[in-house]
Short mmCIF file of N, CA, C and O in Angstrom, two decimals:
data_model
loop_
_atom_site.label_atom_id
_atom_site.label_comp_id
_atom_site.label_asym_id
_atom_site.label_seq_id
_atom_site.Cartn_x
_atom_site.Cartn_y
_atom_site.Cartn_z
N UNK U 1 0.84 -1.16 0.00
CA UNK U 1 0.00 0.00 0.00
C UNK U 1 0.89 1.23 0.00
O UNK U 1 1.85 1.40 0.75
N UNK U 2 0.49 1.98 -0.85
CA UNK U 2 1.64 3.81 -1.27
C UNK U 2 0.62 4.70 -0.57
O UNK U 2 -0.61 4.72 -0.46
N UNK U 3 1.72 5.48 -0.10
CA UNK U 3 0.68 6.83 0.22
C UNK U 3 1.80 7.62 -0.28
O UNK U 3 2.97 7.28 -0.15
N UNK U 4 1.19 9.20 -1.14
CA UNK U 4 1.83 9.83 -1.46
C UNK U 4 1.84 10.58 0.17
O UNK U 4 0.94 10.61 1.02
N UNK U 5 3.34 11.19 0.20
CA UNK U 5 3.55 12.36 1.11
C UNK U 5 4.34 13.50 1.06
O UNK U 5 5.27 13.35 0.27
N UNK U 6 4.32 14.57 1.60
CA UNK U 6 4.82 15.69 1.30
C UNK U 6 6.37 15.59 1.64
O UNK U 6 7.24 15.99 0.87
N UNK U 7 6.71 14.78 3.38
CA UNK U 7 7.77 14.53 3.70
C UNK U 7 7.68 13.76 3.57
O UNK U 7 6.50 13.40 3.52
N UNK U 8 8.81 12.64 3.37
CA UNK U 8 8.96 11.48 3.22
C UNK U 8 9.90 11.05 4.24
O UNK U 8 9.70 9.96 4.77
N UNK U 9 11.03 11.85 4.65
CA UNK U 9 11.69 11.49 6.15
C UNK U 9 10.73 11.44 7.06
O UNK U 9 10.64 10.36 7.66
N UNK U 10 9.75 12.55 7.45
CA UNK U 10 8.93 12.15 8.14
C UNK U 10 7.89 11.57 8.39
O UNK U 10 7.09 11.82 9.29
N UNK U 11 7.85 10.57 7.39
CA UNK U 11 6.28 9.88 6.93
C UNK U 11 6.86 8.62 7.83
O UNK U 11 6.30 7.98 8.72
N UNK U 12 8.14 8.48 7.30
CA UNK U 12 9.29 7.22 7.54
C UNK U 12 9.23 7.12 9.21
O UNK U 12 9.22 6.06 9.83
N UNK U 13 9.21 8.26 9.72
CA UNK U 13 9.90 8.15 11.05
C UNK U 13 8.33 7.94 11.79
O UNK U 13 8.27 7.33 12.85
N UNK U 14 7.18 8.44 11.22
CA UNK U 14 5.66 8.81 12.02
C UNK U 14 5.45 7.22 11.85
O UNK U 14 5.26 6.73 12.96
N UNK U 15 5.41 6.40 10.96
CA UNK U 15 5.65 4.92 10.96
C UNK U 15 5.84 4.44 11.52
O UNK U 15 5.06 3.82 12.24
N UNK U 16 7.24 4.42 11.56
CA UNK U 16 8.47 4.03 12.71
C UNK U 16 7.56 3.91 13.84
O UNK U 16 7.00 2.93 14.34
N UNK U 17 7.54 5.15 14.13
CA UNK U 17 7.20 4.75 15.87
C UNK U 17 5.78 4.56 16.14
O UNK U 17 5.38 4.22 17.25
N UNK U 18 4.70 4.84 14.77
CA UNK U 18 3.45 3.92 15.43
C UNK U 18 3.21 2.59 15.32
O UNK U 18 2.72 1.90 16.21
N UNK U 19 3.60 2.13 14.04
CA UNK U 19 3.40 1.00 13.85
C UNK U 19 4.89 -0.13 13.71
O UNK U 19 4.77 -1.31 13.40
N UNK U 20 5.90 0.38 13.93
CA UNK U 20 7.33 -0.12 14.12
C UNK U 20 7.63 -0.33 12.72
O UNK U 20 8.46 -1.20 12.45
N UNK U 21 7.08 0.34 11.80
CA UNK U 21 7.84 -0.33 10.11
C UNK U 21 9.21 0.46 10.26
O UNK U 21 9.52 1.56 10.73
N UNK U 22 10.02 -0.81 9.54
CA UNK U 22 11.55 -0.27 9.37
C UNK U 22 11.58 -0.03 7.50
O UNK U 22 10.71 -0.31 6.67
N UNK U 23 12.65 0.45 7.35
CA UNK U 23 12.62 1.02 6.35
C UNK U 23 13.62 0.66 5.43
O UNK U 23 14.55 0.15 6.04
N UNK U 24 13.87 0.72 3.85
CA UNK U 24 14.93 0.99 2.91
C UNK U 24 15.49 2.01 3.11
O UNK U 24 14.60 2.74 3.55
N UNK U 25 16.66 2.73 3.07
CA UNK U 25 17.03 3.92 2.43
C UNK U 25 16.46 4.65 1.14
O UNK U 25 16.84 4.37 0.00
N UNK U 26 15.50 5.64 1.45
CA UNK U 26 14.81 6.09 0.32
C UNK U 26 15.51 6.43 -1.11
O UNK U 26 16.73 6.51 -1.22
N UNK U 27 14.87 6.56 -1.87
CA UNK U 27 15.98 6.69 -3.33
C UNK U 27 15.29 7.50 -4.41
O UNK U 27 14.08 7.35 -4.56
N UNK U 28 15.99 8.38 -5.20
CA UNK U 28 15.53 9.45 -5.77
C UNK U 28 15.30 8.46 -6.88
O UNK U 28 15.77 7.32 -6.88
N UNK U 29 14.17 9.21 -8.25
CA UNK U 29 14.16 8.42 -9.21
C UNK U 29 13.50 9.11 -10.46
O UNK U 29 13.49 10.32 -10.23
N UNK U 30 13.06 8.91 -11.43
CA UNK U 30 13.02 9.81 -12.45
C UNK U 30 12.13 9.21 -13.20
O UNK U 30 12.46 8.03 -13.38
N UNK U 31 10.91 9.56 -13.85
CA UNK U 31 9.73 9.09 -14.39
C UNK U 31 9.27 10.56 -14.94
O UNK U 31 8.80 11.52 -14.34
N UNK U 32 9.72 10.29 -16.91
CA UNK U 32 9.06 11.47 -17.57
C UNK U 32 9.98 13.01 -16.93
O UNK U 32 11.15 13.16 -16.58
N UNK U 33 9.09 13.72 -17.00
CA UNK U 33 10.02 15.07 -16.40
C UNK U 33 9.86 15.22 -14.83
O UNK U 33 10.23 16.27 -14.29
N UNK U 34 9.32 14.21 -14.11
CA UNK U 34 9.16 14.31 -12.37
C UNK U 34 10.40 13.69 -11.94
O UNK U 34 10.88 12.76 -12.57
N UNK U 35 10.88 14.12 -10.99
CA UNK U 35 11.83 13.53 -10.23
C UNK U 35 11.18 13.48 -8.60
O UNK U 35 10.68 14.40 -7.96
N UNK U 36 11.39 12.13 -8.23
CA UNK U 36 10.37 11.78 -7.00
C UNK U 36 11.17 11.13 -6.10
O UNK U 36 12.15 10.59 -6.62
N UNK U 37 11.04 10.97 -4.58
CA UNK U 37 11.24 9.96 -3.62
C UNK U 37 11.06 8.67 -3.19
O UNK U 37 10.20 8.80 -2.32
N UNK U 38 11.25 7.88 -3.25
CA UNK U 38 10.81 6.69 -2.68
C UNK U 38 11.23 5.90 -1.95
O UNK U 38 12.44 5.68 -1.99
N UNK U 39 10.35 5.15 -0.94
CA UNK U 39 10.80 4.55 -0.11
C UNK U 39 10.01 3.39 0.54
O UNK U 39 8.82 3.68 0.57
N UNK U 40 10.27 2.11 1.09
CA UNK U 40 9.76 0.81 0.65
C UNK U 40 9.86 0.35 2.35
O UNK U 40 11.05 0.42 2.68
N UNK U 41 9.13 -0.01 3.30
CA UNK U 41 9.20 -0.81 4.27
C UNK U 41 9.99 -2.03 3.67
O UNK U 41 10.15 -2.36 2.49
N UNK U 42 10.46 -2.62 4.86
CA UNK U 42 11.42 -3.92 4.86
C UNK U 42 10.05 -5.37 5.12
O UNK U 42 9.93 -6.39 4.43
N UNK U 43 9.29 -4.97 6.23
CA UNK U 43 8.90 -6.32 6.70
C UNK U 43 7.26 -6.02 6.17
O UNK U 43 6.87 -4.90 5.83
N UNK U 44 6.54 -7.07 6.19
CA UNK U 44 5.38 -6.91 5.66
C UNK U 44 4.14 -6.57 7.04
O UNK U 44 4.06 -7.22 8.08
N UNK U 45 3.41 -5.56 6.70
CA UNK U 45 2.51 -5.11 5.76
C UNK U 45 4.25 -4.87 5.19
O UNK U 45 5.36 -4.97 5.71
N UNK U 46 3.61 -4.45 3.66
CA UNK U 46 4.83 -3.59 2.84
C UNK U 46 3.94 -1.93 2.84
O UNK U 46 2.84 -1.55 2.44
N UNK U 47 4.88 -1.43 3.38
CA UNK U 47 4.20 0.23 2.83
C UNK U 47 5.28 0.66 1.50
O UNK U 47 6.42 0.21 1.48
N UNK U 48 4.78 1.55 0.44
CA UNK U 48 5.35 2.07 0.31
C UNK U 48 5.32 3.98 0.03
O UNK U 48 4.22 4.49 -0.22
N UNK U 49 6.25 4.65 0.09
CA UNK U 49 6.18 5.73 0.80
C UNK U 49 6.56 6.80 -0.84
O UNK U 49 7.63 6.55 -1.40
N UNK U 50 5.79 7.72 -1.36
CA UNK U 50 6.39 8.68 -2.71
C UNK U 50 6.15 10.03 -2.54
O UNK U 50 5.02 10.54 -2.56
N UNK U 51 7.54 10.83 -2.30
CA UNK U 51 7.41 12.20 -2.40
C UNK U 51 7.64 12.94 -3.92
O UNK U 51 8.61 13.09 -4.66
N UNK U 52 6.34 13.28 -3.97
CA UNK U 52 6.48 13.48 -6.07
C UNK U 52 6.16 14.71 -5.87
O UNK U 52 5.83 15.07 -4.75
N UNK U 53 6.20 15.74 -7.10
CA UNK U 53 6.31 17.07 -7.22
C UNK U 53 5.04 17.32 -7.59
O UNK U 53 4.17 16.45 -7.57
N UNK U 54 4.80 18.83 -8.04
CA UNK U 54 3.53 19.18 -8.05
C UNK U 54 3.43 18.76 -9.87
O UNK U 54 4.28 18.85 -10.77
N UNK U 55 1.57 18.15 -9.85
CA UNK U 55 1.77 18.00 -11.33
C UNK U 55 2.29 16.52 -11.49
O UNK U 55 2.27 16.24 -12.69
N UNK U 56 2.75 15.47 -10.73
CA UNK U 56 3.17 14.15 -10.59
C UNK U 56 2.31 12.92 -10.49
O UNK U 56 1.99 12.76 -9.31
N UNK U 57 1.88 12.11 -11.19
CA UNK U 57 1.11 11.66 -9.99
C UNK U 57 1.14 11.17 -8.90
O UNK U 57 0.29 10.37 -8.52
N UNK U 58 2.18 11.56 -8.14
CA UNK U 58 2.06 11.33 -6.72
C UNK U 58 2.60 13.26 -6.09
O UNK U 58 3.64 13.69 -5.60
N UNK U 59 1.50 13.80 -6.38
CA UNK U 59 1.47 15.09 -6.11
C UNK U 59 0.42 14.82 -4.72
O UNK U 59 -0.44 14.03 -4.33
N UNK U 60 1.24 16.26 -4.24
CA UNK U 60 0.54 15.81 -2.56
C UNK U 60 0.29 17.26 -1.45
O UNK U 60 -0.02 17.56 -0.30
N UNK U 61 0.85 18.10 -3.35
CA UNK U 61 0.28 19.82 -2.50
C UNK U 61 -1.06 19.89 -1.61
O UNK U 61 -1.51 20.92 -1.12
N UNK U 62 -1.49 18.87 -1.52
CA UNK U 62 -3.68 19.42 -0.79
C UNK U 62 -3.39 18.60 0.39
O UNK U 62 -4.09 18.53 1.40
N UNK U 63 -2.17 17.91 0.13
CA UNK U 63 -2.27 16.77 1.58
C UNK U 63 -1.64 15.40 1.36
O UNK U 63 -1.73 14.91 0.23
N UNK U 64 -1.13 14.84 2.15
CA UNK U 64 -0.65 13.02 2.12
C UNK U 64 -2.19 12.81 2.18
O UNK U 64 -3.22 13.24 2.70
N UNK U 65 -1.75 11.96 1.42
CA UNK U 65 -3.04 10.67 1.37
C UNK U 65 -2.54 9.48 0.49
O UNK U 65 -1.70 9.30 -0.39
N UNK U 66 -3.66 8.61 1.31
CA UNK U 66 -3.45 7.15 0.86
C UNK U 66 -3.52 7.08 -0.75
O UNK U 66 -4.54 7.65 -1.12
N UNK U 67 -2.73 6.57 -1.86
CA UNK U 67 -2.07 6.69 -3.25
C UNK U 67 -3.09 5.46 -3.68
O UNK U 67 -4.14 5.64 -4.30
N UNK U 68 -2.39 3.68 -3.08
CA UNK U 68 -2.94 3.21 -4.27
C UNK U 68 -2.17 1.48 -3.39
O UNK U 68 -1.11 1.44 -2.76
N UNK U 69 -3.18 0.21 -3.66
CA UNK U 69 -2.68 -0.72 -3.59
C UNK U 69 -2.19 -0.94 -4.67
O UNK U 69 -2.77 -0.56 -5.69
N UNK U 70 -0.63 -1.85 -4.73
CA UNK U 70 -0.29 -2.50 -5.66
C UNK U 70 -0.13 -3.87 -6.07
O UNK U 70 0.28 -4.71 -5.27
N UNK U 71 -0.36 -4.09 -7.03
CA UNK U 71 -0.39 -5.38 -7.39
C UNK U 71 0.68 -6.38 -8.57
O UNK U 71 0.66 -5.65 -9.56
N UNK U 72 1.32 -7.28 -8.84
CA UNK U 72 1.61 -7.54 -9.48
C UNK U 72 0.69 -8.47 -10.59
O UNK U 72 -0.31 -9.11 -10.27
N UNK U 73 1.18 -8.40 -11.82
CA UNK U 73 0.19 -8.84 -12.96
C UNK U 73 0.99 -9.29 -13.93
O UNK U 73 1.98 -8.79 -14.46
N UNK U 74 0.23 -10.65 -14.12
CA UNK U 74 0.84 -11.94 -15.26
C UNK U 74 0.13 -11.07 -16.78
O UNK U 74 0.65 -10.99 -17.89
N UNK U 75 -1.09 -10.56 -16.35
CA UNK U 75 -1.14 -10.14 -17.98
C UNK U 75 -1.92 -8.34 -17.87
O UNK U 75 -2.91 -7.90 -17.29
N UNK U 76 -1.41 -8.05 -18.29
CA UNK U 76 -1.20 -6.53 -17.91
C UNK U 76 -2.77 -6.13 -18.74
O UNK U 76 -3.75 -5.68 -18.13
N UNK U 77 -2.73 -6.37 -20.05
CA UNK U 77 -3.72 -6.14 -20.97
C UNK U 77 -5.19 -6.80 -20.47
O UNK U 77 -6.19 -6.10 -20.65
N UNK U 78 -5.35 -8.18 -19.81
CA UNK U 78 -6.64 -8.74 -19.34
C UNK U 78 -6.62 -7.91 -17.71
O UNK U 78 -7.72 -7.63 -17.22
N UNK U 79 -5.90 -7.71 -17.27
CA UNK U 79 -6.06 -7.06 -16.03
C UNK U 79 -6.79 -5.37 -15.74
O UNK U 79 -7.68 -4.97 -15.00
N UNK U 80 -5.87 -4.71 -16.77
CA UNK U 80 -6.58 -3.48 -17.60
C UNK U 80 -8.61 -3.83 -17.56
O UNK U 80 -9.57 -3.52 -16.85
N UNK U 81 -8.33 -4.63 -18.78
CA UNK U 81 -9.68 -4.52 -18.87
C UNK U 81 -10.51 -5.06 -17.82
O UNK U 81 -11.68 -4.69 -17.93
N UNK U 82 -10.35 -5.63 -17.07
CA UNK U 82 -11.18 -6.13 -15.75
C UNK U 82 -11.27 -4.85 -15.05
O UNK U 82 -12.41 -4.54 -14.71
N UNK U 83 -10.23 -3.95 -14.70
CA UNK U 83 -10.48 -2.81 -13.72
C UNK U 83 -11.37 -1.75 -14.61
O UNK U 83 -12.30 -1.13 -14.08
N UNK U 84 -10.91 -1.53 -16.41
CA UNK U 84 -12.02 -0.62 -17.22
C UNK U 84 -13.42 -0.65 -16.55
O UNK U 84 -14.14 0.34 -16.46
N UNK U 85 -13.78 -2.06 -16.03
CA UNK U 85 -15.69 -1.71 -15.86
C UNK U 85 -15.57 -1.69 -14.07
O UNK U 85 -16.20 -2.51 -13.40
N UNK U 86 -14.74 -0.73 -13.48
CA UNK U 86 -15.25 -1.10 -12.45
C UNK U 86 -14.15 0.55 -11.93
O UNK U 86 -14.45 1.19 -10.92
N UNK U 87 -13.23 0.86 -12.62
CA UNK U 87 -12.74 2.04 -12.35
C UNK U 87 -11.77 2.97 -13.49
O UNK U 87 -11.81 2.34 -14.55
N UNK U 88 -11.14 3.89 -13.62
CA UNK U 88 -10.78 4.51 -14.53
C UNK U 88 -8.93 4.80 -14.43
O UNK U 88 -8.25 5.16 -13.47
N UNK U 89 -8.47 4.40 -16.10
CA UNK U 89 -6.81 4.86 -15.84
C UNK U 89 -6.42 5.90 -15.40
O UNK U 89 -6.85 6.96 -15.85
N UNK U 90 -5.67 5.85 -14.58
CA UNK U 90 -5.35 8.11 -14.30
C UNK U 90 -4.11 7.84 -14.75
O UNK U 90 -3.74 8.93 -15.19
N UNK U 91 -3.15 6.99 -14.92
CA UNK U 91 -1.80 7.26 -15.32
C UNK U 91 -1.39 6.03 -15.76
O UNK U 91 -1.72 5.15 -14.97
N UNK U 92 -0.73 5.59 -16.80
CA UNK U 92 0.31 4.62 -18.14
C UNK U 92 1.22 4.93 -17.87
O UNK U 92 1.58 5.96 -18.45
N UNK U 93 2.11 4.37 -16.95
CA UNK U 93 3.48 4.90 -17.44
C UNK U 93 4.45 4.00 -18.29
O UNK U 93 5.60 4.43 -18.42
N UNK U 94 4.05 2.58 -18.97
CA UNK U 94 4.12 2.25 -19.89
C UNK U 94 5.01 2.94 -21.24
O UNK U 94 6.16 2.72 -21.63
N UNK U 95 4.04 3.79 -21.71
CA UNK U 95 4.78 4.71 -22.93
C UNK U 95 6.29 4.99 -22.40
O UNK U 95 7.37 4.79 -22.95
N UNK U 96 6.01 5.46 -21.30
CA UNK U 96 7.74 6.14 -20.59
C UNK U 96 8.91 5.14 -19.89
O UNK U 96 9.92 5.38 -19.23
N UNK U 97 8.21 3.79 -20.42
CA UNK U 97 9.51 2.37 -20.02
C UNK U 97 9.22 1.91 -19.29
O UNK U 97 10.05 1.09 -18.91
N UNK U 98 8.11 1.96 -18.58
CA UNK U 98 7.92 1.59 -17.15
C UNK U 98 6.88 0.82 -17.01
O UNK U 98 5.86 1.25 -17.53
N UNK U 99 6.80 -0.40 -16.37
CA UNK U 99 5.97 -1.59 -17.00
C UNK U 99 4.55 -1.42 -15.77
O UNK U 99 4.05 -2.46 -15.35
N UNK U 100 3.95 0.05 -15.26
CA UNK U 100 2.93 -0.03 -14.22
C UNK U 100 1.77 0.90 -15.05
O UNK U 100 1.97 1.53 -16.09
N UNK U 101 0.92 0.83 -14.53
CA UNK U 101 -0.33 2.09 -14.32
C UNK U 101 -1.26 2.00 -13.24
O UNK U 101 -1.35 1.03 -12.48
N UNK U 102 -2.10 3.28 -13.17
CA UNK U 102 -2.90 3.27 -12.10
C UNK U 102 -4.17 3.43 -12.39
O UNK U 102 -4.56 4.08 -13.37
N UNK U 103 -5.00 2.81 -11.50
CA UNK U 103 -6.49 2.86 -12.17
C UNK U 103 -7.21 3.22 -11.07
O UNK U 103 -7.29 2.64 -9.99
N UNK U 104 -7.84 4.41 -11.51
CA UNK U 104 -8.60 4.80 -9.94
C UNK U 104 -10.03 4.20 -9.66
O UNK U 104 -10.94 4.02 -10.48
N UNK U 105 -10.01 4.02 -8.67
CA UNK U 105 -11.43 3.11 -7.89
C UNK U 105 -12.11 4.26 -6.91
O UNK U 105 -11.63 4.79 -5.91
N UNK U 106 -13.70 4.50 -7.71
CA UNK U 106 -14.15 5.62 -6.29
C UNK U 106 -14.66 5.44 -5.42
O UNK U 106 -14.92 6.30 -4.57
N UNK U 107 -15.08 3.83 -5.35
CA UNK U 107 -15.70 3.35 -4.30
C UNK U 107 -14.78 3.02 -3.11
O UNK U 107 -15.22 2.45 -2.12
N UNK U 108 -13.38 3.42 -3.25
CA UNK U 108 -12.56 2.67 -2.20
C UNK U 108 -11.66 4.30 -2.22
O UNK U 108 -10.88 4.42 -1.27
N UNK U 109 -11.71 5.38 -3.09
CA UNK U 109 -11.04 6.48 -3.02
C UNK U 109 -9.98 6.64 -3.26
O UNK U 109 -9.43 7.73 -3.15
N UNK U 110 -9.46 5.70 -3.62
CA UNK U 110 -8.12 5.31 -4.14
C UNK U 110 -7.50 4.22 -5.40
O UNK U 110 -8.42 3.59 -5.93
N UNK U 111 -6.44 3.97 -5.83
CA UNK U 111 -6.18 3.73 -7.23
C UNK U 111 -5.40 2.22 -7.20
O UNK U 111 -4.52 2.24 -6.34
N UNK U 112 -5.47 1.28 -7.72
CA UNK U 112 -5.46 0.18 -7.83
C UNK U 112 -3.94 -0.02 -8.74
O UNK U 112 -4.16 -0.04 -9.95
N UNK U 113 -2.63 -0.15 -8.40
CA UNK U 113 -1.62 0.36 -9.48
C UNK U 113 -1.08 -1.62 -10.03
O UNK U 113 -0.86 -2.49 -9.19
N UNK U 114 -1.01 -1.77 -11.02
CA UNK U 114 -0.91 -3.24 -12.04
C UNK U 114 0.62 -2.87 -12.38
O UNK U 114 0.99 -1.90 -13.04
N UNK U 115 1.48 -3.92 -11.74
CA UNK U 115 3.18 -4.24 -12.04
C UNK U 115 3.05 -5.43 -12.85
O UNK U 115 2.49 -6.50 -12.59
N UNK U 116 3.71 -5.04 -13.89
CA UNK U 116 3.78 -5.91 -14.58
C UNK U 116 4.18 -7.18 -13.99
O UNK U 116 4.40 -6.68 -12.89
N UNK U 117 4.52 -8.65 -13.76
CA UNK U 117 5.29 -9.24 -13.02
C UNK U 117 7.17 -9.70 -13.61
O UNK U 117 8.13 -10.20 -13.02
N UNK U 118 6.95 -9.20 -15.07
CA UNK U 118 8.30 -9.03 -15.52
C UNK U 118 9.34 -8.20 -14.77
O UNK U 118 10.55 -8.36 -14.66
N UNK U 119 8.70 -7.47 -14.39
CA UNK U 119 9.45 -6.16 -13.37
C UNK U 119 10.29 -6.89 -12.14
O UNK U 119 11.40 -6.65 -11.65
N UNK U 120 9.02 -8.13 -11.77
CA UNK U 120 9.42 -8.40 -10.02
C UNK U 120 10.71 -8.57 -9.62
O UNK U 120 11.05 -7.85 -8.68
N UNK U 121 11.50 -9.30 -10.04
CA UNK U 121 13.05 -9.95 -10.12
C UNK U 121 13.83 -8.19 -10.15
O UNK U 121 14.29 -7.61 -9.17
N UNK U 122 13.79 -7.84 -11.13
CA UNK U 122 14.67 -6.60 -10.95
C UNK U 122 14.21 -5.37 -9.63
O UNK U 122 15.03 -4.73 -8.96
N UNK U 123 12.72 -5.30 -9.52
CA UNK U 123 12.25 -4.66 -8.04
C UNK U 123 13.21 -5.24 -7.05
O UNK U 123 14.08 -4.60 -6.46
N UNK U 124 12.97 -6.58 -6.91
CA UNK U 124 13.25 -7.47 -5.68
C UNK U 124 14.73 -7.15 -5.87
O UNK U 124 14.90 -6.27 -5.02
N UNK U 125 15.86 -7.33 -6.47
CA UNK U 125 17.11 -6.88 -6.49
C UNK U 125 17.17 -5.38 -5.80
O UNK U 125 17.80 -4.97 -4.83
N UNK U 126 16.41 -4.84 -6.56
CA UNK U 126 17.19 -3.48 -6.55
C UNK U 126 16.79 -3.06 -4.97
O UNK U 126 17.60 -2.45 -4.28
N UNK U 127 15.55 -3.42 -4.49
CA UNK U 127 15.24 -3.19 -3.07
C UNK U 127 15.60 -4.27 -2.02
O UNK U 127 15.37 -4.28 -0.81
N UNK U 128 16.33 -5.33 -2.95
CA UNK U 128 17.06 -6.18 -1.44
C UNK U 128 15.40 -6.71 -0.76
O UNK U 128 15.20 -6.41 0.42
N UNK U 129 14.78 -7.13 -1.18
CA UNK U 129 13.17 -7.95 -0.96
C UNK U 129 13.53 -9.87 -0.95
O UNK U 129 12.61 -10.67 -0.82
#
């Protein structure tokens, strides 16, 4: 589960001490012309944590709030269309190399994000998972 936040050191640390999640070392990263934060709990629940700019979609000028469960997905295209009748794309980032999107759900207020599962192996490396 992502929540966008404004701080992200301190999203990390308000965590920390309510619910004891430990953390990755957050890591800058680059998607299109945004340059954003991120940062990944170690033990499960998994949180994960995105400080994105204004105009991002993980923009968070009005407030942190809860972003989006994620999911991994064997077929990206039948998965798509299962969420089409039940909620709407807000972001592909696909076109820009990146094998996710997000599909917003209004009955739950939040956005449903589909990883490709080609991705998982190189995620899991790069975050030590």
């Amino acid at each position: 589960m992502c929540f966008a936040v404004q701080d992200i050191d301190a999203a990390m640390s308000d965590l920390a001490a309510t619910v004891g999640a430990r953390w990755r070392e957050p890591r800058t990263g680059t998607l299109g012309e945004w340059t954003y934060r991120i940062a990944f709990s170690i033990d499960a629940p998994y949180f994960e944590l995105i400080e994105g700019p204004p105009g991002s979609p993980w923009d968070s000028t009005t407030g942190p709030r809860f972003h989006h469960l994620g999911f991994w997905s064997d077929d990206m295209d039948l998965d798509r269309s299962d969420l089409d009748g039940v909620g709407t794309m807000l972001f592909d980032a696909c076109p820009l190399g990146r094998p996710f999107s997000y599909h917003r759900i209004d009955s739950i207020g939040a956005s449903v994000e589909l990883v490709d599962r080609s991705a998982q192996t190189g995620f899991r490396t790069t975050w030590d998972l």
